[in-house]
Coordinates of C-alpha atoms and ligand atoms in Angstrom, one line a residue:
X798 CA 4.8 -27.2 5.7
X799 CA 8.1 -28.7 6.6
X800 CA 9.1 -28.8 3.0
X801 CA 8.4 -25.1 2.7
X802 CA 10.6 -24.3 5.7
X803 CA 13.5 -26.2 4.2
X804 CA 13.0 -24.4 1.0
X805 CA 13.2 -21.1 2.7
X806 CA 16.3 -22.1 4.6
X807 CA 18.0 -23.1 1.3
X808 CA 17.0 -19.8 -0.2
X809 CA 18.7 -18.1 2.7
X810 CA 21.9 -20.0 2.3
X811 CA 22.3 -19.1 -1.4
X812 CA 21.2 -15.6 -0.8
X813 CA 23.8 -15.1 2.0
X814 CA 26.3 -15.4 -0.8
X815 CA 24.6 -13.2 -3.3
X816 CA 22.8 -10.5 -1.3
X817 CA 25.2 -10.0 1.6
X818 CA 22.9 -9.2 4.5
X819 CA 20.4 -11.7 5.8
X820 CA 17.9 -11.6 8.7
X821 CA 16.4 -14.9 9.3
X822 CA 13.6 -14.5 11.8
X823 CA 13.2 -17.2 14.4
X824 CA 9.5 -17.1 13.9
X825 CA 7.6 -16.0 10.8
X826 CA 9.0 -15.9 7.3
X827 CA 12.7 -15.4 6.5
X828 CA 13.4 -11.8 5.3
X829 CA 16.3 -11.0 3.0
X830 CA 17.5 -7.5 3.6
X831 CA 19.3 -5.7 0.8
X832 CA 21.0 -2.4 1.4
X833 CA 21.9 -0.1 -1.5
X834 CA 23.1 3.4 -1.9
X835 CA 20.6 5.7 -3.4
X836 CA 21.1 6.1 -7.2
X837 CA 22.7 2.8 -7.8
X838 CA 21.2 -0.4 -9.3
X839 CA 20.1 -3.3 -7.1
X840 CA 19.2 -6.9 -7.6
X841 CA 16.3 -8.2 -5.4
X842 CA 16.9 -11.9 -5.1
X843 CA 14.2 -14.5 -5.4
X844 CA 15.0 -18.1 -6.3
X845 CA 13.1 -21.4 -6.0
X846 CA 15.3 -23.9 -4.1
X847 CA 13.9 -26.6 -6.4
X848 CA 15.5 -24.7 -9.3
X849 CA 12.6 -25.7 -11.5
X850 CA 12.1 -24.0 -14.8
X851 CA 9.8 -21.0 -14.5
X852 CA 9.9 -19.8 -18.1
X853 CA 6.2 -20.9 -18.5
X854 CA 5.2 -20.0 -14.9
X855 CA 3.8 -16.9 -13.2
X856 CA 5.6 -14.7 -10.6
X857 CA 4.6 -11.4 -9.2
X858 CA 6.7 -8.8 -7.4
X859 CA 4.9 -6.3 -5.1
X860 CA 5.9 -3.6 -2.7
X861 CA 4.2 -3.1 0.6
X862 CA 3.2 0.3 1.8
X863 CA 0.1 2.3 2.5
X864 CA -1.1 0.6 -0.7
X865 CA 0.5 -2.3 -2.4
X866 CA 2.4 -1.4 -5.5
X867 CA 2.9 -3.6 -8.6
X868 CA 6.6 -3.8 -9.2
X869 CA 7.0 -6.6 -11.7
X870 CA 4.7 -9.2 -13.2
X871 CA 5.7 -12.2 -15.4
X872 CA 3.4 -14.8 -16.8
X873 CA 4.8 -17.3 -19.3
X874 CA 6.7 -14.7 -21.3
X875 CA 4.3 -11.8 -20.9
X876 CA 5.4 -9.1 -18.6
X877 CA 5.4 -5.4 -17.8
X878 CA 8.2 -4.6 -20.3
X879 CA 6.4 -6.1 -23.3
X880 CA 2.9 -4.8 -23.0
X881 CA 1.3 -6.1 -19.8
X882 CA -0.6 -3.3 -18.0
X883 CA -0.7 -2.5 -14.4
X884 CA 2.9 -1.6 -13.3
X885 CA 3.1 1.2 -10.7
X886 CA 4.3 4.5 -12.1
X887 CA 7.2 4.5 -9.6
X888 CA 8.8 1.5 -11.3
X889 CA 8.0 2.1 -14.9
X890 CA 11.1 1.6 -17.1
X891 CA 13.4 0.8 -14.2
X892 CA 12.7 -2.9 -13.5
X893 CA 14.0 -5.9 -15.5
X894 CA 14.2 -9.6 -14.9
X895 CA 16.9 -12.1 -15.9
X896 CA 15.5 -14.1 -18.9
X897 CA 18.5 -16.5 -18.9
X898 CA 18.0 -17.3 -15.2
X899 CA 14.3 -18.4 -15.4
X900 CA 15.2 -21.9 -16.4
X901 CA 17.0 -22.2 -13.0
X902 CA 14.0 -21.1 -11.0
X903 CA 15.5 -17.6 -10.5
X904 CA 12.9 -14.8 -10.6
X905 CA 15.3 -12.1 -9.3
X906 CA 14.7 -8.6 -10.6
X907 CA 17.0 -5.6 -11.1
X908 CA 15.8 -2.1 -10.1
X909 CA 17.8 0.7 -11.7
X910 CA 18.7 4.0 -10.2
X911 CA 17.2 3.4 -6.8
X912 CA 15.3 6.2 -5.1
X913 CA 14.7 6.7 -1.4
X914 CA 11.0 5.9 -2.0
X915 CA 12.0 2.4 -3.2
X916 CA 12.8 1.5 0.4
X917 CA 10.4 -1.0 1.8
X918 CA 9.2 -4.5 1.9
X919 CA 8.8 -6.5 -1.3
X920 CA 7.2 -9.9 -1.9
X921 CA 8.1 -12.2 -4.7
X922 CA 5.1 -14.5 -5.2
X923 CA 4.5 -17.7 -7.1
X924 CA 0.8 -18.0 -6.5
X925 CA 0.2 -20.9 -8.9
X926 CA 2.9 -23.3 -7.7
X927 CA 1.9 -26.3 -5.7
X928 CA 2.4 -25.4 -2.9
X929 CA 2.4 -21.7 -3.6
X930 CA 5.5 -19.9 -2.6
X931 CA 6.2 -16.4 -1.4
X932 CA 9.5 -14.7 -0.6
X933 CA 10.1 -11.6 1.5
X934 CA 12.8 -9.0 0.6
X935 CA 13.4 -5.8 2.5
X936 CA 15.1 -3.1 0.5
X937 CA 16.8 -0.3 2.4
X938 CA 18.1 2.6 0.3
X939 CA 20.9 4.0 2.3
X940 CA 21.9 7.6 2.8
X941 CA 23.1 9.4 -0.3
X942 CA 26.7 10.8 -0.5
X943 CA 26.8 14.1 1.4
X944 CA 27.4 17.5 -0.2
X945 CA 30.4 19.5 0.9
X946 CA 30.5 23.3 0.7
X947 CA 33.5 25.5 1.4
X948 CA 32.4 28.6 3.2
X949 CA 34.0 31.7 4.7
X950 CA 37.5 31.2 3.3
X951 CA 40.1 33.4 5.0
X952 CA 43.9 33.5 4.9
X953 CA 44.3 30.9 7.7
X954 CA 41.0 29.0 8.0
X955 CA 38.2 27.5 6.1
X956 CA 34.7 26.7 7.2
X957 CA 33.5 23.4 5.8
X958 CA 29.8 22.5 5.6
X959 CA 28.6 18.9 5.1
X960 CA 25.0 18.4 4.1
X961 CA 23.0 15.1 4.0
X962 CA 19.8 15.5 2.1
X963 CA 17.2 13.0 3.2
X964 CA 18.4 9.8 4.9
X965 CA 16.4 7.2 6.7
X966 CA 17.1 5.9 9.4
X967 CA 18.7 9.0 10.9
X968 CA 22.4 9.0 10.1
X969 CA 25.4 10.0 12.2
X970 CA 27.5 12.6 10.4
X971 CA 31.2 13.3 11.2
X972 CA 34.1 15.3 9.8
X973 CA 37.4 13.4 9.6
X974 CA 40.9 14.4 8.5
X975 CA 43.0 12.1 6.3
X976 CA 44.4 10.3 9.3
X977 CA 40.9 9.4 10.3
X978 CA 40.7 11.7 13.4
X979 CA 37.3 13.0 14.1
X980 CA 37.3 16.8 14.0
X981 CA 35.6 19.0 16.5
X982 CA 32.5 20.3 14.9
X983 CA 29.5 22.4 15.7
X984 CA 26.3 20.8 16.9
X985 CA 24.7 19.2 13.9
X986 CA 21.5 20.8 12.6
X987 CA 18.9 18.1 12.1
X988 CA 15.5 18.4 10.5
X989 CA 13.0 15.5 10.1
X990 CA 10.9 15.9 7.0
X991 CA 8.4 13.0 7.0
X992 CA 10.8 10.4 8.4
X993 CA 13.7 11.5 6.2
X994 CA 16.5 13.3 8.0
X995 CA 18.4 16.3 6.7
X996 CA 21.6 17.0 8.5
X997 CA 24.1 19.8 8.3
X998 CA 27.4 19.8 10.1
X999 CA 30.0 22.6 10.2
X1000 CA 33.7 22.5 11.1
X1001 CA 36.5 24.9 10.8
X1002 CA 39.9 23.7 9.5
X1003 CA 43.2 25.5 9.7
X1004 CA 45.6 23.0 8.0
X1005 CA 46.1 21.8 4.4
X1006 CA 44.7 18.2 4.2
X1007 CA 42.0 16.0 2.7
X1008 CA 38.8 16.2 4.7
X1009 CA 36.1 13.7 4.7
X1010 CA 32.4 13.9 5.7
X1011 CA 31.3 10.5 6.8
X1012 CA 27.7 9.5 7.0
X1013 CA 26.9 6.3 9.0
X1014 CA 23.6 4.5 9.5
X1015 CA 24.5 1.8 12.0
X1016 CA 21.1 0.0 12.0
X1017 CA 21.5 -0.9 8.4
X1018 CA 25.3 -1.2 8.3
X1019 CA 25.5 1.6 5.7
X1020 CA 28.3 4.1 5.4
X1021 CA 29.1 6.6 2.7
X1022 CA 31.3 9.7 2.5
X1023 CA 32.5 12.6 0.3
X1024 CA 35.9 14.2 0.4
X1025 CA 37.4 17.6 -0.2
X1026 CA 40.9 19.0 -0.3
X1027 CA 41.7 22.1 1.5
X1028 CA 44.8 24.1 0.8
X1029 CA 45.7 26.6 3.5
X1030 CA 48.5 28.8 2.2
X1031 CA 51.0 28.6 5.0
X1032 CA 53.5 30.5 2.8
X1033 CA 51.1 33.4 2.6
X1034 CA 51.4 33.7 6.4
X1035 CA 55.2 33.6 6.1
X1036 CA 55.1 36.1 3.3
X1037 CA 53.0 38.5 5.2
X1038 CA 55.4 38.3 8.1
X1039 CA 58.4 38.9 5.8
X1040 CA 56.5 41.9 4.4
X1041 CA 56.2 43.1 7.9
X1042 CA 59.9 42.7 8.3
X1043 CA 60.5 44.7 5.1
X1044 CA 58.2 47.3 6.4
X1045 CA 60.0 47.4 9.7
X1046 CA 63.4 47.6 8.0
X1047 CA 62.1 50.2 5.7
X1048 CA 60.9 52.2 8.7
X1049 CA 64.2 51.8 10.3
X1050 CA 66.0 52.9 7.2
X1051 CA 63.9 56.0 6.6
X1052 CA 64.2 56.7 10.3
X1053 CA 68.0 56.6 9.9
X1054 CA 67.9 58.8 6.8
X1055 CA 65.7 61.2 8.6
X1056 CA 68.0 61.1 11.6
X1057 CA 71.1 61.8 9.5
X1058 CA 69.3 64.7 7.7
X1059 CA 68.2 66.1 11.0
X1060 CA 71.7 65.8 12.4
X1061 CA 73.2 67.5 9.3
X1062 CA 70.6 70.3 9.5
X1063 CA 71.5 70.8 13.2
X1064 CA 75.2 70.9 12.4
X1065 CA 74.7 73.4 9.6
X1066 CA 72.5 75.5 11.8
X1067 CA 75.0 75.4 14.6
X1068 CA 77.9 76.5 12.3
X1069 CA 75.7 79.3 11.0
X1070 CA 74.8 80.5 14.5
X1071 CA 78.5 80.3 15.6
X1072 CA 79.5 82.4 12.6
X1073 CA 76.7 84.9 13.4
X1074 CA 77.9 85.1 17.0
X1075 CA 81.5 85.7 15.9
X1076 CA 80.4 88.5 13.6
X1077 CA 78.8 90.0 16.7
X1078 CA 75.3 90.1 15.6
X1079 CA 72.5 87.7 16.3
X1080 CA 70.3 87.0 13.2
Ligands
NAG348 C1 19.8 -15.2 -9.9 O1 20.2 -14.3 -11.0 C2 20.8 -13.1 -10.6 C3 21.1 -12.3 -11.8 O2 21.9 -13.0 -12.8 C4 22.1 -13.5 -9.9 O3 22.7 -12.4 -9.4 C5 21.8 -14.4 -8.7 O4 23.0 -14.9 -8.1 C6 21.0 -15.6 -9.1 N1 20.6 -16.4 -8.0 C7 20.9 -17.7 -7.8 C8 20.4 -18.3 -6.6 O5 21.5 -18.3 -8.6
NAG349 C1 9.6 -3.7 6.6 O1 8.6 -4.2 7.5 C2 9.0 -4.2 8.8 C3 8.0 -4.9 9.6 O2 6.7 -4.4 9.3 C4 9.3 -2.8 9.2 O3 9.7 -2.8 10.6 C5 10.4 -2.2 8.4 O4 10.6 -0.9 8.7 C6 10.0 -2.3 6.9 N1 11.2 -1.9 6.1 C7 11.2 -0.8 5.4 C8 12.5 -0.5 4.7 O5 10.2 0.0 5.3
NAG350 C1 30.6 33.8 7.3 O1 30.9 35.1 7.1 C2 29.9 36.0 7.0 C3 30.4 37.4 6.7 O2 31.6 37.6 7.3 C4 29.1 35.9 8.4 O3 28.0 36.8 8.3 C5 28.6 34.5 8.6 O4 28.0 34.5 9.9 C6 29.8 33.6 8.5 N1 29.2 32.2 8.6 C7 29.5 31.4 9.5 C8 28.8 30.1 9.5 O5 30.4 31.6 10.4

């Protein structure tokens, strides 16, 4: 028993380096936690501290859930990728092992193109070793990059929408400008669909800048973002004001012309009236 505990501790130390995030429980088995962004590949670590050759041994990866799922099975060179039956549909064609690592007791696997449904607790089991060994790995698939939509563009403002599609645990969503200031935004719209959170956040911007929608899941130390560039044509505003000026000047000018013409007409009329008066008859 003591030997097993030491073995787990050693596993933890080397995984600290390779996996990044570790949660050693005071009681119960050590659990290695791996966090990955949805869509990327991930290595689930599992190594015997004895480093004994496992090329001719058996190891079995399973995923916990409502029902246990077969993730990867290897038995002395026979495995799911070369004909052995029984792999869960969810993992078909996405899981591989490191053949060159087996001689070092390394039964780590790689899962390609992770999906949200891959989140969960995995076990890596060596049932036939003396003593048998089992390792616990928690895979957390972090929130995907958010989608950004540009809505209601007007001359001097743009409405930006950020959308997170399915994240667990519930993420915090914020709009930031290039300098990192958090922008005032509307109340986020959150919907919970079977434990996955869909979040929409709107903000209105009035300046040319790079804007970032930042998605944070504090519990799992995961953060991701998307960025967009907004160009507000400040010249357009100046232009429109100079147009106004031209309009105003134009108005003034036509006013002047009209005034001069009126004056001329009045003068002509007066002369005519005077002449009529001199001649002694009116009209
Ligand atoms: C096991 O193999 C994987 C894949 O090559 C590697 O990333 C990992 O560091 C190895 N683990 C140990 C303990 O050497
Ligand atoms: C793994 O199991 C623990 C304990 O049952 C649970 O709290 C945790 O949510 C599980 N992790 C995932 C990613 O489902
Ligand atoms: C965008 O503009 C349309 C039409 O002017 C308006 O109906 C809609 O409410 C606006 N959307 C938002 C989110 O302000």
